[in-house]
Short mmCIF file of C-alpha atoms in Angstrom, two decimals:
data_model
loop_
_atom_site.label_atom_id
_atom_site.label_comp_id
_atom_site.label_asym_id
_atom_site.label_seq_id
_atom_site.Cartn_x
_atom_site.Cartn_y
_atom_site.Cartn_z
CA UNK A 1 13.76 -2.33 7.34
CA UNK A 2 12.66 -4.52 10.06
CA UNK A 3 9.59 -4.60 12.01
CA UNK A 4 7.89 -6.57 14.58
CA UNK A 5 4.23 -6.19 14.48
CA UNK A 6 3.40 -9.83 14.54
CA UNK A 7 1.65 -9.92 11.15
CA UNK A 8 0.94 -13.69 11.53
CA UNK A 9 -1.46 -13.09 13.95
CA UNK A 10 0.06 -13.45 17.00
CA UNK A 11 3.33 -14.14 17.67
CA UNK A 12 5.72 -14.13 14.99
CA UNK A 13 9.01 -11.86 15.91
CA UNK A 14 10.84 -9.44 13.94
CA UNK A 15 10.48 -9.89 10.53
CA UNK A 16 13.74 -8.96 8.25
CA UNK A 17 13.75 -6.73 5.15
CA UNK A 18 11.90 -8.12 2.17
CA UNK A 19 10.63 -11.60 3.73
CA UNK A 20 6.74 -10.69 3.59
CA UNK A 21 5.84 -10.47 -0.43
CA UNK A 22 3.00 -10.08 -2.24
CA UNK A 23 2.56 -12.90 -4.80
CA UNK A 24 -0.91 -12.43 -6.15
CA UNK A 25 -4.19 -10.70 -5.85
CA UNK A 26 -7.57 -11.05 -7.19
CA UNK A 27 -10.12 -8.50 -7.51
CA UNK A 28 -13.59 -9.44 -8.24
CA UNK A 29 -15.44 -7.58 -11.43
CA UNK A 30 -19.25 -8.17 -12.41
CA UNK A 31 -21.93 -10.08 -10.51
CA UNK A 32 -21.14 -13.97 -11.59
CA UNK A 33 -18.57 -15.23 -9.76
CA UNK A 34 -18.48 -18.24 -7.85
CA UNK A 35 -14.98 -18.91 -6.83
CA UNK A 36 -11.90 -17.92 -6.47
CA UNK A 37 -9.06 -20.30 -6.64
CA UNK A 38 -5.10 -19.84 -6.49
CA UNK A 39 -3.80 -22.56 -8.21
CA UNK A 40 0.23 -24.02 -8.83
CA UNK A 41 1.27 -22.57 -5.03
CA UNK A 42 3.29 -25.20 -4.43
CA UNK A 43 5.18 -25.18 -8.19
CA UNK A 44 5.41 -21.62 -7.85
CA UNK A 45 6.15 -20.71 -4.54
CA UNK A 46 7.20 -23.92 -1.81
CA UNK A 47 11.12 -22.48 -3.27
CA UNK A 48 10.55 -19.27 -2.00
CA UNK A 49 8.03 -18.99 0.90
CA UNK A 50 7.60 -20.83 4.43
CA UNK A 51 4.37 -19.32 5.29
CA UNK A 52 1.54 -17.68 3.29
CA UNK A 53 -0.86 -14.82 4.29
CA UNK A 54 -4.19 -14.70 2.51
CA UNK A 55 -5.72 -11.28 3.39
CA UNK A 56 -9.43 -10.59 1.94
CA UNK A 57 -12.20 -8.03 1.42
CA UNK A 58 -15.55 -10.17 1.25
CA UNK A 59 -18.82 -9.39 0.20
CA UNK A 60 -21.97 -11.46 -1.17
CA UNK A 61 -24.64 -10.89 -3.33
CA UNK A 62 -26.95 -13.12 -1.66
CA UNK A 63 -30.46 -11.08 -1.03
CA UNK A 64 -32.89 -11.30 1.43
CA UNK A 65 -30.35 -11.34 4.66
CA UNK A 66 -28.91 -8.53 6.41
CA UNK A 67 -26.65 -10.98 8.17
CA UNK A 68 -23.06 -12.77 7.15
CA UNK A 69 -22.73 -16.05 5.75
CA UNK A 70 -19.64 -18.21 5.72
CA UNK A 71 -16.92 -18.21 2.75
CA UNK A 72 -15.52 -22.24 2.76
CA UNK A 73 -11.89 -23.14 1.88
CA UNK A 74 -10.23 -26.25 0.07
CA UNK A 75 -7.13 -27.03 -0.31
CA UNK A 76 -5.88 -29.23 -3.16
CA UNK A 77 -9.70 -30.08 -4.11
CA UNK A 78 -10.09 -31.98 -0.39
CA UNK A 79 -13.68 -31.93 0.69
CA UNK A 80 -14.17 -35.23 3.23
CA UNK A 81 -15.99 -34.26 6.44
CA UNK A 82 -12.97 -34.99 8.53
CA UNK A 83 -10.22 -33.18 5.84
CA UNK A 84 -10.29 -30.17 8.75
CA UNK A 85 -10.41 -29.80 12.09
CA UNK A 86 -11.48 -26.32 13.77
CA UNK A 87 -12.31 -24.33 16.76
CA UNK A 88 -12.69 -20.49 17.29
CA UNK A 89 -13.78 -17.81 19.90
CA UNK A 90 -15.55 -15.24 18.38
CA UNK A 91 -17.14 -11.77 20.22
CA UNK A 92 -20.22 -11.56 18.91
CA UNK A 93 -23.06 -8.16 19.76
CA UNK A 94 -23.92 -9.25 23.31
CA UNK A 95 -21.96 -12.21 24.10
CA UNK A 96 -18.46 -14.32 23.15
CA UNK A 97 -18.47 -17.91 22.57
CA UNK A 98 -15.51 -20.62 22.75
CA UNK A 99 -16.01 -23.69 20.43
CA UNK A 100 -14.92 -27.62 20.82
CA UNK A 101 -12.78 -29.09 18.56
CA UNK A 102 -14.57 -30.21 15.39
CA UNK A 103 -14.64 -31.99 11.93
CA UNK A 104 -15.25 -30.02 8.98
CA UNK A 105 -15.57 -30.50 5.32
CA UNK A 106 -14.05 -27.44 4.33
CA UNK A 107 -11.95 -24.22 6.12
CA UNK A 108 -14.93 -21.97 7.50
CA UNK A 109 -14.34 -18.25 7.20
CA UNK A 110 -17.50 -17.93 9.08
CA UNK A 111 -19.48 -15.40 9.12
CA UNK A 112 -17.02 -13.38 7.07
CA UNK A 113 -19.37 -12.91 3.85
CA UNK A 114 -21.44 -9.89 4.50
CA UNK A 115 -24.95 -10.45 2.68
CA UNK A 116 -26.03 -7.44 0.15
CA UNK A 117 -28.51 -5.49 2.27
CA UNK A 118 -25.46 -4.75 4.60
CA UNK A 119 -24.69 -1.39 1.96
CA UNK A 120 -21.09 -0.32 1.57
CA UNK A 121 -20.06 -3.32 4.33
CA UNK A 122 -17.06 -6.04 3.64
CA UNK A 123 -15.92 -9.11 5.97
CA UNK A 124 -12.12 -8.58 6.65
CA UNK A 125 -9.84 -11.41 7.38
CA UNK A 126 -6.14 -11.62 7.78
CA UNK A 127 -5.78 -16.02 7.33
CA UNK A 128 -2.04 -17.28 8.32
CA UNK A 129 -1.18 -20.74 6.55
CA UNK A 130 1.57 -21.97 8.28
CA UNK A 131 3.90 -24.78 6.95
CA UNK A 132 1.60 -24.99 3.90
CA UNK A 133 4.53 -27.38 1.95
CA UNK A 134 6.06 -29.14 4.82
CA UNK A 135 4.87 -32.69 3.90
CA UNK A 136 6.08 -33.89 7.50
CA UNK A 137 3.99 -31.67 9.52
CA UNK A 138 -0.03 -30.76 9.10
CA UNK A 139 -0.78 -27.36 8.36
CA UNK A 140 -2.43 -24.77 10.25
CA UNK A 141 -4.82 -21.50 9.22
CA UNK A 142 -5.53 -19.74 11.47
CA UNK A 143 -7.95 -16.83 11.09
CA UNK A 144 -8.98 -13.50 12.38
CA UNK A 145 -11.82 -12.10 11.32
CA UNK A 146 -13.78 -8.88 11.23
CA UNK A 147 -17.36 -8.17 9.77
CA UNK A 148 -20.46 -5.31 10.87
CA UNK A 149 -23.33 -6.61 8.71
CA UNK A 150 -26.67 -5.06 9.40
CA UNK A 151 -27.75 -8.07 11.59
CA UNK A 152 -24.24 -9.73 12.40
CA UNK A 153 -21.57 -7.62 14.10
CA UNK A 154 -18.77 -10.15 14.88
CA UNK A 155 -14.66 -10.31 15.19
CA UNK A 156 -13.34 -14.09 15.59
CA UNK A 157 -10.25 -15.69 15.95
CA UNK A 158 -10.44 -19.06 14.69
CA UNK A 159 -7.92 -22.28 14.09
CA UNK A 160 -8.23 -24.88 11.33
CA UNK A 161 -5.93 -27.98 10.74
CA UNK A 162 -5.64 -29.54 7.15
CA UNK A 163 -5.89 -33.03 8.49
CA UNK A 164 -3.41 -34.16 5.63
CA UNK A 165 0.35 -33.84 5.15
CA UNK A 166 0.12 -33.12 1.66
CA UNK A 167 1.73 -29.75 -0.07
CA UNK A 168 -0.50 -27.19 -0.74
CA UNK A 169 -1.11 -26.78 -4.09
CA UNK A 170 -4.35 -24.83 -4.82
CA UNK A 171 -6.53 -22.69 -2.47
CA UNK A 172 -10.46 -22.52 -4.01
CA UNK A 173 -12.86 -20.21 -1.80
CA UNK A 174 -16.52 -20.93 -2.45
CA UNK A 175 -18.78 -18.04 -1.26
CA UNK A 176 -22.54 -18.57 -0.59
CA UNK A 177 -23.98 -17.34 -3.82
CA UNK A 178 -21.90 -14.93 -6.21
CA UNK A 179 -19.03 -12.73 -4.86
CA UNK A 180 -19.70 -8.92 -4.84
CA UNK A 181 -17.74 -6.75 -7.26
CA UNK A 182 -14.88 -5.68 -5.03
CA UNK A 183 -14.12 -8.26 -3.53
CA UNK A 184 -10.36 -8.61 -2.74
CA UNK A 185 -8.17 -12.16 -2.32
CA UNK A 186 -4.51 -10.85 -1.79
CA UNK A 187 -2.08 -14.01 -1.20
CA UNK A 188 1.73 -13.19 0.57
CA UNK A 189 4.45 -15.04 0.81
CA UNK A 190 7.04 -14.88 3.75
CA UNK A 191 10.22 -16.17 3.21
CA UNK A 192 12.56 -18.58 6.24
CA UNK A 193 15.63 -16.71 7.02
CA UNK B 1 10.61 -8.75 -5.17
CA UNK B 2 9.77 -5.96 -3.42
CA UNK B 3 8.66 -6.16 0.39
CA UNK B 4 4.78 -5.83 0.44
CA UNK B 5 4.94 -3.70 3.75
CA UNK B 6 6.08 -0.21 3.80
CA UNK B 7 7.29 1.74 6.93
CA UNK B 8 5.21 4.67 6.65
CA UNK B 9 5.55 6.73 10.01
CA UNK B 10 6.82 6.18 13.67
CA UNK B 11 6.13 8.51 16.17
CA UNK B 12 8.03 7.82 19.58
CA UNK B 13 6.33 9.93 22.22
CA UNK B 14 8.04 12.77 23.93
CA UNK B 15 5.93 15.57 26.27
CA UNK B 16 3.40 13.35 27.37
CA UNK B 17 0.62 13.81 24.55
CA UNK B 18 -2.54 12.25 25.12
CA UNK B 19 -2.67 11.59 21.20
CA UNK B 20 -0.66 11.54 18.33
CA UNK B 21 -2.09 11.80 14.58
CA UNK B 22 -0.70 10.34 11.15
CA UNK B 23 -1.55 12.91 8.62
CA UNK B 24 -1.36 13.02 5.20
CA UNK B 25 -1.47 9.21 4.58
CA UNK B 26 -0.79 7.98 1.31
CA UNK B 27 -3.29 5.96 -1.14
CA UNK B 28 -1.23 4.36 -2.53
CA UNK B 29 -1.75 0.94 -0.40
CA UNK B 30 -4.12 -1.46 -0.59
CA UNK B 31 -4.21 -1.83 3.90
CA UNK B 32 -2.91 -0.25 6.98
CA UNK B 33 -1.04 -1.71 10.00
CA UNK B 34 -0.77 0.37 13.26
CA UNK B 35 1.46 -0.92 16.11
CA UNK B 36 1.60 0.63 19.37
CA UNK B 37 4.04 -0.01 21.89
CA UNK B 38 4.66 1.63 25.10
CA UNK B 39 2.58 2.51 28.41
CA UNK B 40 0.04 5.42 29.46
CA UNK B 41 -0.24 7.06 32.69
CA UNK B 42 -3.14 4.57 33.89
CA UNK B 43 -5.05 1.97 32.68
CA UNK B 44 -7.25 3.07 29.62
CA UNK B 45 -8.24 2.38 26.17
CA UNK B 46 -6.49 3.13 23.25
CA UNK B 47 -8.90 4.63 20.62
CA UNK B 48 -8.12 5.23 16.55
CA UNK B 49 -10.23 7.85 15.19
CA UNK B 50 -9.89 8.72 11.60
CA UNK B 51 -10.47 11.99 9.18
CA UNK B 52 -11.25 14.09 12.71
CA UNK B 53 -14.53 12.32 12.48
CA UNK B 54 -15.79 12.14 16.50
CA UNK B 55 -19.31 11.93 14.95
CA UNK B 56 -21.01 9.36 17.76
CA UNK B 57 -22.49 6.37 15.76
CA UNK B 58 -20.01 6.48 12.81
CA UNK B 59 -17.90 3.68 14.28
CA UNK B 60 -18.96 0.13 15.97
CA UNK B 61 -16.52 -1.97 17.90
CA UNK B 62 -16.51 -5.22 19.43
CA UNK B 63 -13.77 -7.10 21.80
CA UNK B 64 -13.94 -10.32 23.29
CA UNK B 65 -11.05 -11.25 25.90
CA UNK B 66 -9.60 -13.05 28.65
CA UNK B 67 -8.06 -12.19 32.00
CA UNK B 68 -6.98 -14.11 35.02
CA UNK B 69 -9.48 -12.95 36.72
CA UNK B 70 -12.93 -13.44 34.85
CA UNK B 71 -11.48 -15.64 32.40
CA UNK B 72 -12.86 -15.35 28.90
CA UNK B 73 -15.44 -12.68 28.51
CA UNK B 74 -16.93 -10.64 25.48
CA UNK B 75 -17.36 -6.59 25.71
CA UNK B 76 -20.48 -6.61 23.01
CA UNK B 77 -21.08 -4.58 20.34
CA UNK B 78 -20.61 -0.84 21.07
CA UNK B 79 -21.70 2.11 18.78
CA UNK B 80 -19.14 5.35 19.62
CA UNK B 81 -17.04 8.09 18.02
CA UNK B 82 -14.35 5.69 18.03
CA UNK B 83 -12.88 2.12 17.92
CA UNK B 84 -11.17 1.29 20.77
CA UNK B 85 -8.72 -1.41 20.63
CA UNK B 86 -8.45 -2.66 24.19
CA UNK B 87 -6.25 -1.22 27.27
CA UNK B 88 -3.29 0.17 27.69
CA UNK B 89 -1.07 -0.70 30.76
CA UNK B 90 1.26 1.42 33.35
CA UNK B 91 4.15 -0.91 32.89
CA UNK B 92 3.62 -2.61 29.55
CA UNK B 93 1.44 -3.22 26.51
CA UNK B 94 0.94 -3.45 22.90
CA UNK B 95 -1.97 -3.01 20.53
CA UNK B 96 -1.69 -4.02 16.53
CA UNK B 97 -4.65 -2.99 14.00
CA UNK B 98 -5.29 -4.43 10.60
CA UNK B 99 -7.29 -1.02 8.96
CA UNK B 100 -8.89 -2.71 5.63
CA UNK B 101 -9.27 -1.08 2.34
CA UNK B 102 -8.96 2.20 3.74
CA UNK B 103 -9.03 4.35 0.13
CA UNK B 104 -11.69 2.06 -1.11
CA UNK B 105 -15.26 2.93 -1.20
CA UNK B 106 -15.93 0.74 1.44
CA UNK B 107 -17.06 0.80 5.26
CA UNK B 108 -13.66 0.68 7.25
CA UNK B 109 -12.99 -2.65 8.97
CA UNK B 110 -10.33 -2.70 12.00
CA UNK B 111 -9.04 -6.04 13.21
CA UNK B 112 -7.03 -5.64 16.20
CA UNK B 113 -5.65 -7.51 19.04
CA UNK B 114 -4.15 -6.14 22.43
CA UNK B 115 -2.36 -7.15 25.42
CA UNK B 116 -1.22 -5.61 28.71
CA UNK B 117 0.58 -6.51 31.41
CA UNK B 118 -1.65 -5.46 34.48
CA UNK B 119 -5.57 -6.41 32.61
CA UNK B 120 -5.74 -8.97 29.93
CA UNK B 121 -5.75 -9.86 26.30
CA UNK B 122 -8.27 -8.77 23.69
CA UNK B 123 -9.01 -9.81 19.79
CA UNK B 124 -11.19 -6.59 18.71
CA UNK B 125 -13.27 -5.85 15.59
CA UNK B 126 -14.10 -2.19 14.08
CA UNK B 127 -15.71 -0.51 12.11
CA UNK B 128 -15.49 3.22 10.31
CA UNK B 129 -19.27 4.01 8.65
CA UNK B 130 -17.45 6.14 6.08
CA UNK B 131 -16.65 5.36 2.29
CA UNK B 132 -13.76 7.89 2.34
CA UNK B 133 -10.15 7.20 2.12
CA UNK B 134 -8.28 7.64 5.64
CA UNK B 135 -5.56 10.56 5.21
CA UNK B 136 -5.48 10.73 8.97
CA UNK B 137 -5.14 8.39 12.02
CA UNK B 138 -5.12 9.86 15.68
CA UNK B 139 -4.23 7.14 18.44
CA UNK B 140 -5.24 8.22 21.29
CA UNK B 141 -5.44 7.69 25.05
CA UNK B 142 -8.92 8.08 26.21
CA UNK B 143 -8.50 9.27 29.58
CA UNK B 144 -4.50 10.15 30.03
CA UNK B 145 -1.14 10.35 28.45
CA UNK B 146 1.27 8.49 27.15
CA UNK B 147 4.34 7.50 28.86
CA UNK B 148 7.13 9.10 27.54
CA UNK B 149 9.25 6.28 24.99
CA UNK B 150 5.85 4.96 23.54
CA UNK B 151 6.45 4.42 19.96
CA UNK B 152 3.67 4.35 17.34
CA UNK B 153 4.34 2.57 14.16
CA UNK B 154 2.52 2.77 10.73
CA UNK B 155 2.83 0.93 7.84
CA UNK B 156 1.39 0.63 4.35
CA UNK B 157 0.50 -3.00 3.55
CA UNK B 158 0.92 -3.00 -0.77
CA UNK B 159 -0.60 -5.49 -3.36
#
């Protein structure tokens, strides 16, 4: 089979037979968890895979707010203020709004986390990480994003540089409070030709 | 291993139909990708509707944009009987939709992004207010036809 429907987000041609896997997923199950972390990518995968896809379901059980809150990213346990760089344009209920260029601590699915009162709604986002074990080049995430909370109705495309050259090794998602039961974290691989 | 997308369907448009429909979907993913590909007979949105359900208020949308003309601009948040994914063009275009968890008991959330040739380019978020699982997907053309050759794709995406 071959298809061409630019699964990396934008611009990624035909796409050969089996070179978009599915490595792992995790599903979320009772009311206490406060990460989620892929560990050994690089051990297990930098063989296989050029590019990953992390595609997720997201939901918090934060009270009180009928809006979205932001799920952060590390890679390899990196949390300085200038470890990432990002910018985004997101549509938002009434208006859209381009960003500057800036310094961040973490990878900022924002406004992806639907809050609790928001019943039976989940934050999608499709997350390419290009080059993520190419020790030569930086790598890139870039993000789109989808979530209707009560208060927050939002889609976003957003860009984030890893402002190091290291491998990537582990991926640890930190949500506001506790993730909802339900929550999905599927991680794909795609394989050079 | 085993490719984690799955050609379900393509539809390549003969007779000039102003829709087409996916029925009888399978569960048995965890998402589903839509590709269109292929012009109408004017300048119009392509809509998804799912289940037959043209109930107004069961779906929200939003699209945010650029064109040469305006430059950047943002459509705001629209409650409809549909999600519509941007326009379709007379001489080209091309519309792709991520539809999330769609046989969980969840709200339905589209991610989409369109371009055409003759308006602009659009990143576009949906939603379905419906906890069922989709077992059908109509792509339509809200005011025309589709231009004979227009081929409709979809896939299952599998965890």
């Amino acid at each position: 089979m071959a298809w061409s429907m630019g699964l990396l987000g934008a611009s990624i041609p035909t796409i050969a037979g089996d070179a978009f896997e599915h490595l792992q997923t995790q599903i979320v199950s009772g009311t206490s968890t406060t990460e989620i972390v892929f560990t050994n990518i690089d051990t297990q995968y930098s063989a296989a895979y050029t590019h990953l896809q992390l595609r997720m379901s997201i939901k918090d059980n934060a009270g009180g707010n009928s809006g979205a809150g932001t799920l952060k990213g590390y890679f390899n346990s990196h949390t300085a203020s200038t470890d990432y760089y990002w910018h985004y344009i997101r549509g938002l209920t009434s208006v859209s709004s381009p960003t500057n260029l800036d310094s961040n601590a973490y990878i900022a699915f924002n406004n992806m986390m639907v809050y609790s009162e928001s019943t039976n709604v989940w934050g999608a986002v499709v997350a390419d990480i290009l080059d993520p074990f190419d020790t030569s080049k930086k790598t890139n995430v870039r993000m789109l994003g989808s979530a209707f909370s009560n208060s927050e109705k939002q889609v976003m495309i957003a860009d984030t540089l890893y402002n190091r050259t290291d491998s990537v090794n582990s991926l640890r998602l930190v949500p506001y409070s506790t993730l909802t039961a339900g929550s999905r974290f599927s991680l794909y691989g795609m394989r050079a030709a | 291993m085993a490719s984690a997308i799955t050609a379900l369907s393509t539809i390549t448009v003969s007779n000039s139909p102003s829709s087409v429909t996916f029925s009888n979907i399978p569960s048995s993913y965890r998402d589903l990708y839509i590709q269109v590909s292929g012009t109408s007979s004017s300048v119009q949105q392509i809509s998804l509707i799912f289940n037959s359900d043209g109930t107004n208020g069961n779906y929200n949308w939003t699209q945010v944009g650029a064109d040469p003309g305006s430059g950047l601009f943002g459509v705001g948040l629209v409650s409809s009987d549909r999600v519509r994914l941007g326009y379709s063009g007379t001489t080209a275009s091309s519309h792709f939709a991520h539809i999330f968890e769609y046989s969980q008991s969840k709200y339905k959330e589209i991610i989409a992004r369109t371009s055409t040739s003759t308006t602009d380019v659009r990143l576009v978020g949906g939603q379905w207010r419906s906890t069922a699982t989709i077992s059908t997907v109509k792509v339509q053309v809200d005011a025309g036809n589709f231009v004979n050759g227009a081929k409709i794709s979809l896939y299952g995406v599998s965890t």
